[in-house]
Coordinates of C-alpha atoms and ligand atoms in Angstrom, one line a residue:
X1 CA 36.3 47.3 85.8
X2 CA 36.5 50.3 84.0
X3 CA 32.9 51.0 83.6
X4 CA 31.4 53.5 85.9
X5 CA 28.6 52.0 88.3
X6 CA 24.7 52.1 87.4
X7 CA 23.1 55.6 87.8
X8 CA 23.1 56.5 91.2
X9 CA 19.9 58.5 91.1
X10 CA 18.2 55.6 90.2
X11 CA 19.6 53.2 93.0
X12 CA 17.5 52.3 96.2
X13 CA 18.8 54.8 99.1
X14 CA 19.4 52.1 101.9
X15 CA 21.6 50.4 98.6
X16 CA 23.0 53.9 98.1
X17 CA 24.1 54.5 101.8
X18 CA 25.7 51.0 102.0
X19 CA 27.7 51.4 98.7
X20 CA 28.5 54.7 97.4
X21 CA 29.4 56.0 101.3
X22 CA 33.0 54.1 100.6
X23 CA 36.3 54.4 98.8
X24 CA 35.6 51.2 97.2
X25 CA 32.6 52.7 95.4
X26 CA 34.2 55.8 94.9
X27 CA 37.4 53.5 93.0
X28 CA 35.6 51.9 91.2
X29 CA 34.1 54.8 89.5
X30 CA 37.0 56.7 88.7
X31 CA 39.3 54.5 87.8
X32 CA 36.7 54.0 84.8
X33 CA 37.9 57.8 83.5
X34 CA 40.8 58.5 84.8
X35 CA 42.7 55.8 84.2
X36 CA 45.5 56.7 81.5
X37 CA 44.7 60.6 81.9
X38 CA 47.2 63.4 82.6
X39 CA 45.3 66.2 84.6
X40 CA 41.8 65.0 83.4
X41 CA 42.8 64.7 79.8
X42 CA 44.0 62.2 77.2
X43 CA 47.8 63.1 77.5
X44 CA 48.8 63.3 73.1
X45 CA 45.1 65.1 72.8
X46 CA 45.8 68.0 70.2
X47 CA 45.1 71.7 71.5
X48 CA 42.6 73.4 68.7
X49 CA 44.0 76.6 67.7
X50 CA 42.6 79.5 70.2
X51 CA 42.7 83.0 69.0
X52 CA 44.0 85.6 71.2
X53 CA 40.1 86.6 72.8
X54 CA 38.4 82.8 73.0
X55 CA 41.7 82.2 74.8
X56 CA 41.2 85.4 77.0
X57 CA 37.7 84.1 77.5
X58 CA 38.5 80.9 78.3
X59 CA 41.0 82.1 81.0
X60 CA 38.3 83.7 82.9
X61 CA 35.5 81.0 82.8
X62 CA 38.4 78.6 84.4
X63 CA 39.1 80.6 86.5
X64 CA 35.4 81.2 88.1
X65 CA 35.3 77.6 87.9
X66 CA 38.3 77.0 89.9
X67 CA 36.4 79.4 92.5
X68 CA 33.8 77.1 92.7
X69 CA 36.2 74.0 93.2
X70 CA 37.7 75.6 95.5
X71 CA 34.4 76.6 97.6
X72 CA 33.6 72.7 97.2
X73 CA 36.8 72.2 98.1
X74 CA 36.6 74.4 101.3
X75 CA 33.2 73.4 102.0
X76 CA 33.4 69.5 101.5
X77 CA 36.7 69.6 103.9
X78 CA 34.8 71.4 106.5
X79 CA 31.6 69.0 106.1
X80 CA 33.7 66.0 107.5
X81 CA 33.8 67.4 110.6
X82 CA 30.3 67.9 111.5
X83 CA 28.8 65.0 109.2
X84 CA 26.4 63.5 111.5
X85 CA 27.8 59.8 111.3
X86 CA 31.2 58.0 110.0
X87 CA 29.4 56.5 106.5
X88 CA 28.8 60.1 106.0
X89 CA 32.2 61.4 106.5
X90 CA 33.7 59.1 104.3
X91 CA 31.7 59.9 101.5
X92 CA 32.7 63.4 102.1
X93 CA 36.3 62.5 102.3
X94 CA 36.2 61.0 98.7
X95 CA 34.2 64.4 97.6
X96 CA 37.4 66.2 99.2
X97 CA 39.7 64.2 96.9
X98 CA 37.5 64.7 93.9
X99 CA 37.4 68.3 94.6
X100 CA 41.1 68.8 95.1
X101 CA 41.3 66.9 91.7
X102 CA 38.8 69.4 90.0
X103 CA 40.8 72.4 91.1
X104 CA 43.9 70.4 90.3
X105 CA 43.3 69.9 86.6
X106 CA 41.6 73.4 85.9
X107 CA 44.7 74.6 87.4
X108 CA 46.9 73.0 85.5
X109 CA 44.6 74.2 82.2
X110 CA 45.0 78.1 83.2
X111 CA 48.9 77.2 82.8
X112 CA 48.4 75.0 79.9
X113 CA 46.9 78.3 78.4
X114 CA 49.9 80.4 79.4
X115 CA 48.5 81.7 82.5
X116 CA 51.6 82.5 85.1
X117 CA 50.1 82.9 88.1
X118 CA 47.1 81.3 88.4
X119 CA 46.7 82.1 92.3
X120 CA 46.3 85.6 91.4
X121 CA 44.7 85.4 88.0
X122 CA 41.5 83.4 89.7
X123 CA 41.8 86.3 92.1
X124 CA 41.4 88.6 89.9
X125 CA 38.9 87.6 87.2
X126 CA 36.7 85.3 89.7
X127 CA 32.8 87.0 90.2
X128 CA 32.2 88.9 93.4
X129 CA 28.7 86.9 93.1
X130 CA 31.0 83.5 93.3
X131 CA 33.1 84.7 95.4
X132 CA 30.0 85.5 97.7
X133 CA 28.6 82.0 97.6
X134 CA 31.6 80.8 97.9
X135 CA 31.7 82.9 101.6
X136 CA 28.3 82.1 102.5
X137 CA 28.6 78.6 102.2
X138 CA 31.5 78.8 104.3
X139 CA 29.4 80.6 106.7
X140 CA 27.3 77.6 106.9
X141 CA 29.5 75.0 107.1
X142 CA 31.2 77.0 110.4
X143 CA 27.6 77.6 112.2
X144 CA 27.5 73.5 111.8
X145 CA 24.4 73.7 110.0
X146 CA 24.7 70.6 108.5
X147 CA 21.2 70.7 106.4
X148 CA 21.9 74.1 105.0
X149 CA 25.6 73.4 104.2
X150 CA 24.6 70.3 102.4
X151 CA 21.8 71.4 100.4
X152 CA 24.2 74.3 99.4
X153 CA 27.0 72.4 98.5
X154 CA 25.7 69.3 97.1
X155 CA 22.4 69.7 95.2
X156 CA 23.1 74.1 94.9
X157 CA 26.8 74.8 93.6
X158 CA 26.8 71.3 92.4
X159 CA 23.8 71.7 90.3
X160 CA 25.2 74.6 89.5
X161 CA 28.6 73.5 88.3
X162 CA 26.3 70.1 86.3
X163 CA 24.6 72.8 84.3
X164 CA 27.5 75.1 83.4
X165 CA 29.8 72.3 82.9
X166 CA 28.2 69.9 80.4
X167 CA 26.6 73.1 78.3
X168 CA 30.5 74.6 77.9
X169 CA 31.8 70.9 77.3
X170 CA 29.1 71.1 73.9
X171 CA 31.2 73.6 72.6
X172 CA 34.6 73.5 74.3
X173 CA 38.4 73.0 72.1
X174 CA 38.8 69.2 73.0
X175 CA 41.0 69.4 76.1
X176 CA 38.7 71.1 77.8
X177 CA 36.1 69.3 76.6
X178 CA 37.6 66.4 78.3
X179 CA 38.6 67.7 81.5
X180 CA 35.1 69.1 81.8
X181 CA 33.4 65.5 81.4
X182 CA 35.5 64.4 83.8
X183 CA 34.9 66.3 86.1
X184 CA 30.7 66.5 85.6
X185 CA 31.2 62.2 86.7
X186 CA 32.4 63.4 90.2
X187 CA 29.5 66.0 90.1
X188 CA 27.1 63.4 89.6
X189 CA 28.1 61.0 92.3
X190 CA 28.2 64.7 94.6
X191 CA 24.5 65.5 93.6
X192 CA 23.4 61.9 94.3
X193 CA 25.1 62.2 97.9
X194 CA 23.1 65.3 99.0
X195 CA 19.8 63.9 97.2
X196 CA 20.4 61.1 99.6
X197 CA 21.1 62.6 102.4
X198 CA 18.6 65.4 102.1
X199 CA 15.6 63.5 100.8
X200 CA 15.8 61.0 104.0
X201 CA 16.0 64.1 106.2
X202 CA 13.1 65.9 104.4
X203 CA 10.9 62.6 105.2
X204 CA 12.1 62.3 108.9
X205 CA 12.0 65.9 109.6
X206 CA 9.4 68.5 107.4
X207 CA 11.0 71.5 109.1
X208 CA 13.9 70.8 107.4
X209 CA 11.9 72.1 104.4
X210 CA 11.2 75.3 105.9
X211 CA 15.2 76.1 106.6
X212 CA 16.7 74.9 102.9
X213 CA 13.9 77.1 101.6
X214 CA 15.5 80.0 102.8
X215 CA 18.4 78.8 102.4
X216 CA 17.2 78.4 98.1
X217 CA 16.6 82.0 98.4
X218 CA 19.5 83.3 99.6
X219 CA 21.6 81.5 97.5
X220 CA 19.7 81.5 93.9
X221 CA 20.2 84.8 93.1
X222 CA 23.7 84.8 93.7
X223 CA 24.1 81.6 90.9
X224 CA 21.8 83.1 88.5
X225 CA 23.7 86.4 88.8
X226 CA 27.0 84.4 88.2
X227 CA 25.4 82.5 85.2
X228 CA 25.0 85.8 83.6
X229 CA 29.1 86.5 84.2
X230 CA 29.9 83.5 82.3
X231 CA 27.6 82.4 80.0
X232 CA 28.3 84.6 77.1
X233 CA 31.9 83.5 77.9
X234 CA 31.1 79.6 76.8
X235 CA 29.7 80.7 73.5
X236 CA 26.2 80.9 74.7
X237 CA 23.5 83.2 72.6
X238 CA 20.9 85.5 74.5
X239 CA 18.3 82.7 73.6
X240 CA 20.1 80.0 75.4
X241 CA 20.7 81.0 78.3
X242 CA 16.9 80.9 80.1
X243 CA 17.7 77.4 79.4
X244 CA 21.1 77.0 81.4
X245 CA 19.1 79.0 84.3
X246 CA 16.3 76.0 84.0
X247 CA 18.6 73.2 83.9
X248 CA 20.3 74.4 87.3
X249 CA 16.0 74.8 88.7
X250 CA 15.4 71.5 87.3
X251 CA 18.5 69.8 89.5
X252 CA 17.1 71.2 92.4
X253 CA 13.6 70.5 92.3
X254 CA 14.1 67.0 92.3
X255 CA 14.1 67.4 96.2
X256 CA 10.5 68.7 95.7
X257 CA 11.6 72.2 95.7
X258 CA 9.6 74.9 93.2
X259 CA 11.1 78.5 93.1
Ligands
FE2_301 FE1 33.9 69.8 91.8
FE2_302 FE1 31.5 68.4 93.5

């Protein structure tokens, strides 16, 4: 108990679809670091001093990230319903509780920083290029394309979220820091679903390439774009950040895909 299961990527897919597909699994793993957290964070962790513009800063990189929670949220929700078999849609029903949870604790850190209102401050300062992902994978989850709504949920915006995540988390005050690790475990297991579920597809099905590559090129832009809105944000120099745009490609192409 209390330490989180081997590395998913690693484990044999007929083991994978037997164990992680289940709340048991899915228990297990986060009771290992969230267990004597208050919203994703060691409760008596001291808050570093913020002055008045890294807090302002701050405030809008949560807020784009509780856009994105709240597209997996949406998204992960909608998936249950036209997940091809029940194994899958419980998988997808512990991603809906892990999502909630993600937009749950960022949430709770927009207040923790003062913000008011943080239904209309995520309106406000979210990117129109999130905000269109956000719509388009929507879009795909109501034409019941399962294959396109996977890859862009679970290997896209989650690679997406892996990258930006654990780069902000290097420099974060600590209670972000925290909340941020937290949440890149969940991201993990989500990645490892749609590697799972897509790579067996790929293999059974090669048209299926043809589709997700068009759905890659659609949606790439749109996340590179929305890097660009919050990487200077997380303290990231003009050096860096062809390397948070290559960490994202990297996540993908482990389904075999090349830009
Ligand atoms: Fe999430
Ligand atoms: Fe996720």
């Amino acid at each position: 108990m209390g330490q989180e299961p081997a590395d998913i990527h690693d484990m044999d897919p007929q083991l994978f679809q037997e164990r992680v597909h289940s709340f048991e699994f899915w228990f297990e793993a986060v009771q290992g670091y969230l267990a004597g957290k208050t919203y994703g964070h060691t409760p008596d962790l001291k808050e570093e001093d913020l002055d008045e513009d890294e807090k302002d800063r701050l405030i809008t990189v949560l807020c784009n990230y509780a856009v994105g929670e709240t597209a997996a949220l949406e998204g992960s929700s909608g998936l249950v319903g036209i997940a091809p078999n029940r194994n899958t849609k419980l998988f997808l029903a512990t991603q809906v509780v892990d999502e909630g949870r993600h937009l749950e604790v960022l949430i709770h850190r927009l207040q923790d920083l003062g913000v008011r209102d943080a239904e209309a401050e995520i309106d406000r300062r979210g990117s129109p290029k999130l905000v269109e992902f956000r719509r388009r994978l929507l879009d795909l989850v109501a034409s019941k394309d399962w294959e396109a709504a996977i890859f862009a949920q679970n290997v896209i915006l989650e690679a997406m979220e892996f990258a930006v995540f654990r780069r902000h988390a290097e420099g974060a005050d600590p209670v972000t820091r925290e909340v941020l690790l937290g949440i890149i475990k969940d991201e993990r297991r989500h990645i490892g679903f749609g590697e799972n579920e897509l790579g067996r597809r790929l293999q059974s099905a090669p048209h299926v390439r043809a589709r997700l590559g068009e759905v890659r090129r659609e949606l790439d832009p749109l996340v590179l774009a929305s890097f660009d809105d919050v990487t200077e944000k997380i303290g990231l120099s003009r050096d860096e950040r062809p390397e948070l745009a290559r960490s994202y490609l990297r996540a993908v192409e482990r389904l075999g895909f090349t830009p």
